[in-house]
PDB file of C-alpha atoms in Angstrom:
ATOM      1  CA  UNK Y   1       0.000   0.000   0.000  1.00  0.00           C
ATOM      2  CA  UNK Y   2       1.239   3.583  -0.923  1.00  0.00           C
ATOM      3  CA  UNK Y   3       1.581   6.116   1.864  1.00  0.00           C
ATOM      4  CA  UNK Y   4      -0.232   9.208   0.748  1.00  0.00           C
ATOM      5  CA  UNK Y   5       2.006  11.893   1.501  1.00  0.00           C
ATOM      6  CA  UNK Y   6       2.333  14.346   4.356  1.00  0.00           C
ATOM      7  CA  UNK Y   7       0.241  17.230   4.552  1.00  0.00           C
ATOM      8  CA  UNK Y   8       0.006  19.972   6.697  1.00  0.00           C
ATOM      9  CA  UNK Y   9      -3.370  20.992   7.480  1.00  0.00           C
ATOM     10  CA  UNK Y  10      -4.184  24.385   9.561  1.00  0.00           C
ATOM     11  CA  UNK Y  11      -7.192  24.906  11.741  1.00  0.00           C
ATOM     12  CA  UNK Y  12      -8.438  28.523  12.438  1.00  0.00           C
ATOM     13  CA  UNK Y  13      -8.438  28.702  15.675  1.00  0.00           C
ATOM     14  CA  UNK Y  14     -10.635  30.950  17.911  1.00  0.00           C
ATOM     15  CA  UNK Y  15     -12.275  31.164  21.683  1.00  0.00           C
ATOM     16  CA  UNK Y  16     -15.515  29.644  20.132  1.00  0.00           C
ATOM     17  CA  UNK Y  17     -18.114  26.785  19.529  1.00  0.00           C
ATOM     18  CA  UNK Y  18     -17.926  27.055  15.318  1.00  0.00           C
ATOM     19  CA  UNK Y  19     -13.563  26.631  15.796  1.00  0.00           C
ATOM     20  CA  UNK Y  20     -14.158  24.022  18.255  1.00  0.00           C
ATOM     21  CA  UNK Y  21     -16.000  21.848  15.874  1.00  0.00           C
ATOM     22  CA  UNK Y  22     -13.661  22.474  12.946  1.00  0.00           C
ATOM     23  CA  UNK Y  23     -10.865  20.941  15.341  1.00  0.00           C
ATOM     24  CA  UNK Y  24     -13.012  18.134  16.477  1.00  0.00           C
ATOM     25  CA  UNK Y  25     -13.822  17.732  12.331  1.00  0.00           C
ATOM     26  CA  UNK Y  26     -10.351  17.596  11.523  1.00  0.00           C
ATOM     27  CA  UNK Y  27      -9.172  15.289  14.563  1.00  0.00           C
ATOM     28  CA  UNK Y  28     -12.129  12.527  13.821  1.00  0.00           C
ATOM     29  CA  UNK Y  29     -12.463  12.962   9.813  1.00  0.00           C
ATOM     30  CA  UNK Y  30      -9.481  14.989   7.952  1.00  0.00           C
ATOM     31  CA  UNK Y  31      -6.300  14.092   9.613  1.00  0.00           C
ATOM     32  CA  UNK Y  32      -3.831  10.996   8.665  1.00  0.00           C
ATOM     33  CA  UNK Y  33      -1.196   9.750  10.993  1.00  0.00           C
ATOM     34  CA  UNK Y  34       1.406  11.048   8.852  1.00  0.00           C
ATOM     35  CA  UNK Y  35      -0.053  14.824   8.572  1.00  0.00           C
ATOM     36  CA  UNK Y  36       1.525  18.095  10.635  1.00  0.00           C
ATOM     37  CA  UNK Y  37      -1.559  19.823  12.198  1.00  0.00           C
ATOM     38  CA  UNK Y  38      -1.119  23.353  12.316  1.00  0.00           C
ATOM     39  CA  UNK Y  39      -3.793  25.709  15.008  1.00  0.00           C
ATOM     40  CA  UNK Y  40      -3.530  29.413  13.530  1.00  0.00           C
ATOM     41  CA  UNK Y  41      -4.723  32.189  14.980  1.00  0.00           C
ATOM     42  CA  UNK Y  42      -5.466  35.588  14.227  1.00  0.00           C
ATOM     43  CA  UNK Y  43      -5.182  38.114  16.769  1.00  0.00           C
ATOM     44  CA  UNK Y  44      -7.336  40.698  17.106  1.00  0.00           C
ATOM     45  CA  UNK Y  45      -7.607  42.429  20.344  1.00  0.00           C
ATOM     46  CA  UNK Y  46     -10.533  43.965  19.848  1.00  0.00           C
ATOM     47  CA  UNK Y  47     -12.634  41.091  18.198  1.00  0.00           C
ATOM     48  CA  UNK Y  48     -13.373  39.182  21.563  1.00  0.00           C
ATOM     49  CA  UNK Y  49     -13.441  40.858  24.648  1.00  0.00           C
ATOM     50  CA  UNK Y  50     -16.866  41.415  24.990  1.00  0.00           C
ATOM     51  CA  UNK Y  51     -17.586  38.092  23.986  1.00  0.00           C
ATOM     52  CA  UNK Y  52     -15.564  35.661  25.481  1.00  0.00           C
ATOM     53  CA  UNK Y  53     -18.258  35.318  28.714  1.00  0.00           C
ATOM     54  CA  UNK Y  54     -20.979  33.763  26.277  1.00  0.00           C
ATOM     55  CA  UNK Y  55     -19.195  30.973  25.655  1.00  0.00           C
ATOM     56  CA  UNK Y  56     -17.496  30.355  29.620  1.00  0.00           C
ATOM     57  CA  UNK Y  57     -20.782  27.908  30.231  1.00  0.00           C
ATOM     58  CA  UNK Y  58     -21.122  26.589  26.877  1.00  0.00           C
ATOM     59  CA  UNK Y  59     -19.340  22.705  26.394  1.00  0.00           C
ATOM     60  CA  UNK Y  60     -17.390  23.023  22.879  1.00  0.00           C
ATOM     61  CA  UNK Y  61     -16.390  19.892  21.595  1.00  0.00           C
ATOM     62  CA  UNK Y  62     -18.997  17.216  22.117  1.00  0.00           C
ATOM     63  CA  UNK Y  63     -18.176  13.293  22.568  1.00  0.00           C
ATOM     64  CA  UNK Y  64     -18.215  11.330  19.140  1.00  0.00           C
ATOM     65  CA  UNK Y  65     -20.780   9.369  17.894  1.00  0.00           C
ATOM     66  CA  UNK Y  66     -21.458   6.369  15.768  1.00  0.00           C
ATOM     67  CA  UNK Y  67     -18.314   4.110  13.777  1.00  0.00           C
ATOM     68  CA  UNK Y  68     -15.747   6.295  12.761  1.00  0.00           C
ATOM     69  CA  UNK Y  69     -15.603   8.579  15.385  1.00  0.00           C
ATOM     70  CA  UNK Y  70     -13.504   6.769  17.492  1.00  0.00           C
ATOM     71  CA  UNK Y  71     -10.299  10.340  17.269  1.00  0.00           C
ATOM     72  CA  UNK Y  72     -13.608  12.279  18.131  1.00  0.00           C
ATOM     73  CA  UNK Y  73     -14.592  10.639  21.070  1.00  0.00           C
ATOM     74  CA  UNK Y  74     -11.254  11.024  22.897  1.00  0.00           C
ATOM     75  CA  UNK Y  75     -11.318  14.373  22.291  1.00  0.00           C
ATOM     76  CA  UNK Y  76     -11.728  16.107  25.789  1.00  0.00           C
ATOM     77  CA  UNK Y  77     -14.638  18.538  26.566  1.00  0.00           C
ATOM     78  CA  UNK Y  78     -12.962  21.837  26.934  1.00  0.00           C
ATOM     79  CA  UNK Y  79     -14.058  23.589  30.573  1.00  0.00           C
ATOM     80  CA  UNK Y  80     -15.163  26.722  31.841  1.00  0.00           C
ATOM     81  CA  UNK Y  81     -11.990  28.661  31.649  1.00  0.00           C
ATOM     82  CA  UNK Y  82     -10.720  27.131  28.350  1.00  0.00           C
ATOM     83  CA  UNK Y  83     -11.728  31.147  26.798  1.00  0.00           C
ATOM     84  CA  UNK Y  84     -10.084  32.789  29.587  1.00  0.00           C
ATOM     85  CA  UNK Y  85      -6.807  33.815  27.754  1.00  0.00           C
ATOM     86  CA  UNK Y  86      -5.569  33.409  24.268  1.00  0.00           C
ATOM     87  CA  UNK Y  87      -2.749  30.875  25.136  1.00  0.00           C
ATOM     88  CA  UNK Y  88      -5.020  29.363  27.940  1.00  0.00           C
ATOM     89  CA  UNK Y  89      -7.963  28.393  24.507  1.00  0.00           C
ATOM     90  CA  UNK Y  90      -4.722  27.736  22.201  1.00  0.00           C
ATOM     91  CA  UNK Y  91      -2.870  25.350  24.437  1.00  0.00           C
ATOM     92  CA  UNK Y  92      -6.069  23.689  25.539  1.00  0.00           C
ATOM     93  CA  UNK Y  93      -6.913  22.929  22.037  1.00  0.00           C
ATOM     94  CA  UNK Y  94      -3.262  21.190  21.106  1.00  0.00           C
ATOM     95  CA  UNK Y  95      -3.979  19.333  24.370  1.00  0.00           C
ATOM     96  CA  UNK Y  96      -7.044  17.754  22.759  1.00  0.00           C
ATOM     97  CA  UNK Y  97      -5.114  17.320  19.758  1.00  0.00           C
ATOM     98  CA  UNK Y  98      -2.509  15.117  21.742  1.00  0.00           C
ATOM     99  CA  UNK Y  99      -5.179  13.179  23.220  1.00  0.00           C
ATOM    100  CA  UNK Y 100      -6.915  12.544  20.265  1.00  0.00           C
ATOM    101  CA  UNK Y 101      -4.286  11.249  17.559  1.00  0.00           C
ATOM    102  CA  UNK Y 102      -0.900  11.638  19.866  1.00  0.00           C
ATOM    103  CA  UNK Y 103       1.037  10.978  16.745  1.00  0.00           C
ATOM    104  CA  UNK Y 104       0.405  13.963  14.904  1.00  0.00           C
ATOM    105  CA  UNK Y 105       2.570  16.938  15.668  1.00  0.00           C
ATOM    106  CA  UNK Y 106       0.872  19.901  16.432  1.00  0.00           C
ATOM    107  CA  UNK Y 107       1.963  23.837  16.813  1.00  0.00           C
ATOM    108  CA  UNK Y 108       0.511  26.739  16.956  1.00  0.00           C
ATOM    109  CA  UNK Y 109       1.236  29.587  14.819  1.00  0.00           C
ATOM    110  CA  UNK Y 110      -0.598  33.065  16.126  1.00  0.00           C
ATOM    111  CA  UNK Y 111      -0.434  36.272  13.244  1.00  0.00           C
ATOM    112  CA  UNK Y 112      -1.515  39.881  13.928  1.00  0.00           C
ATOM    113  CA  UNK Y 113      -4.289  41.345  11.648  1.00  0.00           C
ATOM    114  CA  UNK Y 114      -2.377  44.404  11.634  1.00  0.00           C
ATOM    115  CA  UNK Y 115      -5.178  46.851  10.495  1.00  0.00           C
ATOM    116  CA  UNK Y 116      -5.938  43.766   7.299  1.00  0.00           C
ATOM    117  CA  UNK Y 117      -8.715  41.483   6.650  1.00  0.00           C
ATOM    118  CA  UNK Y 118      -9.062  38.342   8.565  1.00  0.00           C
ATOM    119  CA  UNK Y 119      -9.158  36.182   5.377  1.00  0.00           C
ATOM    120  CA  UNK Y 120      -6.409  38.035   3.624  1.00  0.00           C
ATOM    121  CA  UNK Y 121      -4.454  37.367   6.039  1.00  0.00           C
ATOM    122  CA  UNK Y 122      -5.062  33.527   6.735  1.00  0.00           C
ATOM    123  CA  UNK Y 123      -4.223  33.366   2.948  1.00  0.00           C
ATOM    124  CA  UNK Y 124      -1.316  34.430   3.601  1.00  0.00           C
ATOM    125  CA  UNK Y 125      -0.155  33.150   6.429  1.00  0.00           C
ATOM    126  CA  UNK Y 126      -0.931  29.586   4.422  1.00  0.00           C
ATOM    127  CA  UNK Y 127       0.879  30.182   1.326  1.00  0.00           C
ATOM    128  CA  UNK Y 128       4.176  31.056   3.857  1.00  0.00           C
ATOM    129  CA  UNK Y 129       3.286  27.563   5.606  1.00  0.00           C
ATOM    130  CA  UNK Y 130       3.024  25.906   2.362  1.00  0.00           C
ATOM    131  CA  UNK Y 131      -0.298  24.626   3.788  1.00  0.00           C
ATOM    132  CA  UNK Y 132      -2.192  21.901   1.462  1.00  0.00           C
ATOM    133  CA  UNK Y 133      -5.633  22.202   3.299  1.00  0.00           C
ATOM    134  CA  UNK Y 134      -7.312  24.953   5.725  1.00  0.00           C
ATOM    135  CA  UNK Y 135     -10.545  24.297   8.060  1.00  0.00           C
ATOM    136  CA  UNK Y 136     -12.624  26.811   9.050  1.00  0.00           C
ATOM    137  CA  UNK Y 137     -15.524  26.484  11.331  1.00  0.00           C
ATOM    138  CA  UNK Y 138     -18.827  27.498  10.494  1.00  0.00           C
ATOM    139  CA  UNK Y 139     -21.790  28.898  12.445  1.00  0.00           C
ATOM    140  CA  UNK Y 140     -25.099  27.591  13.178  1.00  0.00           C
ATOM    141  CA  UNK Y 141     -28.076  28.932  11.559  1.00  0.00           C
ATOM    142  CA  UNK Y 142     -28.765  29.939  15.152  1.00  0.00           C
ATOM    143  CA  UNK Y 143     -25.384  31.508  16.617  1.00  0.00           C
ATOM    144  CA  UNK Y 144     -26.710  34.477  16.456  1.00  0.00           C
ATOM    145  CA  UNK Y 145     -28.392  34.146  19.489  1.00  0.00           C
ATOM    146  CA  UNK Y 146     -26.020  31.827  21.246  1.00  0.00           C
ATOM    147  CA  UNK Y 147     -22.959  34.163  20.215  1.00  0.00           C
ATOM    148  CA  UNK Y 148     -24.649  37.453  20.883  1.00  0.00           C
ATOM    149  CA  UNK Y 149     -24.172  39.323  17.966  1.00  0.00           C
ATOM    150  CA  UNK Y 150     -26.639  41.605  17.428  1.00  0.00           C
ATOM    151  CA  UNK Y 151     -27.513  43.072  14.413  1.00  0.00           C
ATOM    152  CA  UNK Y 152     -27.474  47.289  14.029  1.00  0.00           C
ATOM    153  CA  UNK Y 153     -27.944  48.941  11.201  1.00  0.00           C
ATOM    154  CA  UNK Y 154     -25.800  47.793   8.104  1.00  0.00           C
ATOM    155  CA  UNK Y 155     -22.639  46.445  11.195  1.00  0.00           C
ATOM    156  CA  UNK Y 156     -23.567  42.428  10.519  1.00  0.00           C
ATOM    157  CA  UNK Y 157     -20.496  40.643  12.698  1.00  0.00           C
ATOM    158  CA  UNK Y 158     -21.830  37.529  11.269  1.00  0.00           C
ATOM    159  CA  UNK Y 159     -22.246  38.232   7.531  1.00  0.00           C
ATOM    160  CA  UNK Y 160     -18.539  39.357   8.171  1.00  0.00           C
ATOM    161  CA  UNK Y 161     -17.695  35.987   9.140  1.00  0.00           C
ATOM    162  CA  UNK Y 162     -19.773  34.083   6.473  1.00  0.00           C
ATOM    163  CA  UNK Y 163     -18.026  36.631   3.802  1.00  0.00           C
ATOM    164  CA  UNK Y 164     -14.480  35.935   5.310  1.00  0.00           C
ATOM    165  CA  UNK Y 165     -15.606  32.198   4.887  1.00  0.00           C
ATOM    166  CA  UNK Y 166     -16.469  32.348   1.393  1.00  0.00           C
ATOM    167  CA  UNK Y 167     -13.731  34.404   0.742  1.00  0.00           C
ATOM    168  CA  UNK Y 168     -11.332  32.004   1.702  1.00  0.00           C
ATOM    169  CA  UNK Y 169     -13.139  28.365   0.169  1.00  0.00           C
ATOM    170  CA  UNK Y 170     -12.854  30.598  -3.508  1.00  0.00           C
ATOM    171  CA  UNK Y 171      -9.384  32.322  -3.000  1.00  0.00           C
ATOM    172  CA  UNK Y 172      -7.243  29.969  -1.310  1.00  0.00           C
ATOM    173  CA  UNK Y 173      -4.475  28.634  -2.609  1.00  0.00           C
ATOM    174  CA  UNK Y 174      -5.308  25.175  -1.018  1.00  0.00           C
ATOM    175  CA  UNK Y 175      -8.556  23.178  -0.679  1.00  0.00           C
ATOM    176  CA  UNK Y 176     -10.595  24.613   2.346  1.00  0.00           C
ATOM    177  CA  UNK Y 177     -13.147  23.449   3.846  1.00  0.00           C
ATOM    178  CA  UNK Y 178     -16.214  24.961   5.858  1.00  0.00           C
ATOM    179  CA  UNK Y 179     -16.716  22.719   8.716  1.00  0.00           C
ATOM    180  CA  UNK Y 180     -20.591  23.662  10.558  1.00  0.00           C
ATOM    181  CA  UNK Y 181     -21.341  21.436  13.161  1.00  0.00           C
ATOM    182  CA  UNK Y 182     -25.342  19.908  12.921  1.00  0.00           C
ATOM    183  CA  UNK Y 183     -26.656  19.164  16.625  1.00  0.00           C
ATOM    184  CA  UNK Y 184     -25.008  17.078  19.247  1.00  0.00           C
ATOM    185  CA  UNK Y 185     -24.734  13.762  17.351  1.00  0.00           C
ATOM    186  CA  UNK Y 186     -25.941  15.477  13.882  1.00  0.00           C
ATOM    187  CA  UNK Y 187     -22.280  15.361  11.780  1.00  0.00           C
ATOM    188  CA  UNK Y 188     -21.433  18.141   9.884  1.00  0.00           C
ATOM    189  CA  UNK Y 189     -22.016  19.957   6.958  1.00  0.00           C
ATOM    190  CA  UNK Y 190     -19.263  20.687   4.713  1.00  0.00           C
ATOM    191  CA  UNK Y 191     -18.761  23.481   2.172  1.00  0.00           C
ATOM    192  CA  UNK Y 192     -15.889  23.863  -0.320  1.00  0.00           C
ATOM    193  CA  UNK Y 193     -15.240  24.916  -3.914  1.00  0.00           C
ATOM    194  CA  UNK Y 194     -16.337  21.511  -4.581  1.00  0.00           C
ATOM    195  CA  UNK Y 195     -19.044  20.707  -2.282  1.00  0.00           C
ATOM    196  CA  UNK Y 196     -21.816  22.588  -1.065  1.00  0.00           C
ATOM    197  CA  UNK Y 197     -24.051  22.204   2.238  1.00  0.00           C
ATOM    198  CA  UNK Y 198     -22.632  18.331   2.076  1.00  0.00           C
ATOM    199  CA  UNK Y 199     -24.165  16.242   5.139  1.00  0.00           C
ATOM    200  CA  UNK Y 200     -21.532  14.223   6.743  1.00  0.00           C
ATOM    201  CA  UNK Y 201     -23.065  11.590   9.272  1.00  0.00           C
ATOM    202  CA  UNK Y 202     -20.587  11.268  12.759  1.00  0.00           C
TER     203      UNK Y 202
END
């Protein structure tokens, strides 16, 4: 059997529910033993301080269900103070990572926006990586009630999100995919360049 060959795949990484599912995604569904896991994050002081409390209650990665799931299921339930720093959320996540599939190395790489857009600068932070797939989670139909964004006039925080999420599935220089978790034991829907709104079972 040929050994497909090493990739390295990157994970956004942020203080919420929508990351925490992409990780859990790529830990039970996208990753091979031989792969380099890479947890970016873009720093932006201003982005979450007034919401990091929403999510101090809320569990992020849920147990795995069904065959298949088995990377999932190890993965630990992050706790209450998991959001309470940015290295505290960071080095909780590679944690799970090492719990889940301990032989795939894992580092974190943190980038300033500097003033630029989010996406722009994932984009480029992957080509400098030479990263051959980025994950992105994906909100709920609902999060805007369980994140607290509120919309105000023509300010949408979540159609920026969705628009730095399309952005990067059609201008990447890699495959990326849109990882949106469906319920507790729902799967996930998947959108790429390739595949839209695609239902994968847990």
């Amino acid at each position: 059997m040929v050994t497909p060959p090493a990739r390295k795949v990157m994970v956004v990484a942020d203080p919420t529910p929508h990351s925490a599912a992409a990780l859990q995604y790529a830990l039970s569904h996208a990753l091979l033993e031989q792969d380099e896991l890479i947890l970016l994050h873009v720093e932006n002081q201003f982005t979450w301080k007034s919401t990091l409390t929403t999510f101090l209650r809320r569990p992020s990665l849920a147990s795995g269900a069904g065959a298949g799931a088995s990377a999932s299921a190890m993965v630990p339930t992050f706790g209450p103070d998991w959001t309470s720093t940015d290295v505290n959320f960071l080095e909780q996540m590679k944690y799970a990572c090492e719990i889940a599939q301990p032989k795939i190395p894992v580092r974190i790489e943190k980038v300033d926006m500097d003033g630029k857009d989010k996406a722009h600068v994932i984009i480029s932070k992957s080509k400098d990586l030479r990263i051959d797939l980025i994950i992105v989670g994906q909100k709920r139909s609902l999060s805007s009630a369980i994140l607290g964004y509120k919309r105000t006039g023509g300010n949408i925080k979540g159609s920026k999100l969705l628009d730095t999420i399309e952005y990067l599935i059609e201008h990447s220089p890699c495959n990326c995919v849109a990882v949106q978790k469906k319920g507790q034991n729902g799967g996930y829907i998947l959108n790429s360049k390739t595949q839209k709104n695609f239902w994968l079972l847990a």
